[in-house]
Amino acid sequence: MLSIYPACFFKDETGYSVVFPDLDWLATNGSTEIEAMNMAVDCLAGYLYSLKIDDIQAPQASTMGDVSLESVAKELDADMNGAFINMVSVDVDEYAHEHFEKSVRKTLTIPAWLNVTAQERNINFSQTLQEALLAKIRA
């Protein structure tokens, strides 16, 4: 199912900042307008997917006409020069399947003795690697 939310794009010294006023001021950025739009789609998909996982109802989207770019800019103390509103859409289920849930095959090399020992103990290599990577990321 397609989800569509208005996003405010503000030009700044590093590119574009993107804010979703309907989604607790969810924000992202990109160095170009195209990158900012791609990041907005990814950000929107991730946010709505996390709400779905947590069984939380997503807020109702405003229409583009209901969003005041001037009010959002004032709230954020953002420059209106080059600012615009655009509707950002994403099929959350399709996006999640492709980007969040899809497994990627990795080839790695370990010492032979470690391979033998792990196999003797019925250690799941994929699960162990995922756990180790998550621990490293969270550290």
Coordinates of C-alpha atoms in Angstrom, one line a residue:
M1 CA 0.0 0.0 0.0
L2 CA 1.3 3.4 -1.0
S3 CA 2.0 5.9 1.8
I4 CA 2.3 9.6 0.9
Y5 CA 3.4 12.4 3.2
P6 CA 4.3 16.0 2.6
A7 CA 7.9 16.9 3.2
C8 CA 9.5 20.3 3.4
F9 CA 12.8 20.7 1.6
F10 CA 15.2 23.5 2.7
K11 CA 18.3 24.4 0.8
D12 CA 21.3 24.9 3.1
E13 CA 25.1 25.1 2.9
T14 CA 25.5 21.2 2.7
G15 CA 22.6 20.6 0.3
Y16 CA 19.0 20.0 1.4
S17 CA 17.4 19.3 4.7
V18 CA 14.1 17.4 4.6
V19 CA 11.5 17.6 7.3
F20 CA 8.2 15.7 7.6
P21 CA 6.0 17.9 9.9
D22 CA 3.3 15.2 10.2
L23 CA 5.8 12.7 11.6
D24 CA 7.1 14.4 14.7
W25 CA 9.5 16.5 12.6
L26 CA 11.2 13.4 11.2
A27 CA 14.2 14.7 9.2
T28 CA 16.9 13.7 6.9
N29 CA 19.2 15.4 4.3
G30 CA 21.0 15.0 1.0
S31 CA 23.8 16.8 -0.7
T32 CA 21.7 17.3 -3.9
E33 CA 18.0 17.6 -4.5
I34 CA 17.8 14.1 -6.0
E35 CA 19.8 12.6 -3.1
A36 CA 17.6 14.4 -0.6
M37 CA 14.5 12.9 -2.3
N38 CA 16.0 9.4 -2.2
M39 CA 16.9 9.9 1.5
A40 CA 13.4 11.2 2.2
V41 CA 11.9 8.0 0.7
D42 CA 14.3 5.9 2.7
C43 CA 13.6 7.9 5.9
L44 CA 9.8 7.7 5.4
A45 CA 9.9 4.0 4.7
G46 CA 12.1 3.3 7.8
Y47 CA 9.9 5.4 10.1
L48 CA 6.6 3.9 8.8
Y49 CA 8.1 0.3 8.9
S50 CA 9.2 0.8 12.5
L51 CA 5.7 2.0 13.4
K52 CA 4.3 -1.1 11.7
I53 CA 6.7 -3.4 13.6
D54 CA 5.7 -1.8 16.9
D55 CA 2.0 -2.0 16.0
I56 CA 1.6 1.7 16.1
Q57 CA -0.9 3.5 13.8
A58 CA 0.8 6.0 11.5
P59 CA -0.5 9.6 11.8
Q60 CA -2.8 10.8 9.1
A61 CA -1.0 12.6 6.3
S62 CA -1.7 16.3 5.7
T63 CA -2.4 17.5 2.2
M64 CA 0.3 19.6 0.6
G65 CA -2.0 22.6 0.8
D66 CA -2.4 22.1 4.6
V67 CA 1.3 22.5 5.2
S68 CA 2.7 26.0 5.7
L69 CA 6.2 26.1 4.4
E70 CA 6.6 29.5 6.1
S71 CA 5.5 28.1 9.5
V72 CA 7.8 25.1 9.3
A73 CA 10.7 27.3 8.2
K74 CA 10.0 29.7 11.1
E75 CA 9.8 26.8 13.6
L76 CA 13.2 25.4 12.3
D77 CA 14.8 28.8 11.8
A78 CA 15.4 27.7 8.2
D79 CA 16.0 29.9 5.2
M80 CA 13.1 30.1 2.7
N81 CA 15.4 30.6 -0.2
G82 CA 15.1 27.5 -2.4
A83 CA 12.6 25.9 0.0
F84 CA 9.7 23.8 -1.3
I85 CA 7.1 21.2 -0.3
N86 CA 6.9 17.9 -2.1
M87 CA 4.8 14.8 -1.5
V88 CA 7.0 11.8 -0.8
S89 CA 5.5 8.4 -1.4
V90 CA 6.7 4.8 -0.7
D91 CA 5.2 1.4 -0.7
V92 CA 6.4 0.4 2.8
D93 CA 6.0 -3.3 2.4
E94 CA 7.7 -3.4 -0.9
Y95 CA 10.5 -1.1 0.3
A96 CA 11.0 -3.1 3.5
H97 CA 11.2 -6.4 1.6
E98 CA 13.9 -5.0 -0.7
H99 CA 15.9 -2.9 1.7
F100 CA 15.2 -4.0 5.3
E101 CA 14.4 -7.7 5.2
K102 CA 16.4 -8.9 2.3
S103 CA 19.4 -11.1 3.2
V104 CA 22.7 -10.6 1.5
R105 CA 25.2 -13.4 0.9
K106 CA 28.7 -12.7 2.2
T107 CA 31.8 -14.8 1.6
L108 CA 34.4 -14.8 4.4
T109 CA 37.5 -16.7 5.4
I110 CA 38.1 -18.1 8.9
P111 CA 40.9 -20.5 10.1
A112 CA 40.2 -24.2 9.5
W113 CA 40.4 -25.1 13.2
L114 CA 37.7 -22.5 14.0
N115 CA 35.5 -23.8 11.2
V116 CA 35.9 -27.4 12.5
T117 CA 35.2 -26.4 16.2
A118 CA 32.2 -24.3 15.3
Q119 CA 30.7 -27.1 13.2
E120 CA 31.3 -29.7 16.0
R121 CA 29.3 -27.4 18.3
N122 CA 26.5 -26.8 15.7
I123 CA 27.1 -23.1 15.7
N124 CA 25.0 -21.3 13.1
F125 CA 27.5 -19.1 11.2
S126 CA 25.0 -16.6 9.8
Q127 CA 23.3 -16.0 13.2
T128 CA 26.7 -15.7 15.0
L129 CA 27.9 -13.2 12.4
Q130 CA 24.7 -11.1 12.6
E131 CA 24.9 -11.1 16.4
A132 CA 28.6 -10.1 16.4
L133 CA 28.0 -7.3 13.8
L134 CA 25.0 -5.9 15.8
A135 CA 27.1 -6.0 19.0
K136 CA 29.9 -4.1 17.2
I137 CA 27.5 -1.6 15.7
R138 CA 25.9 -0.9 19.1
A139 CA 29.2 -0.6 20.9

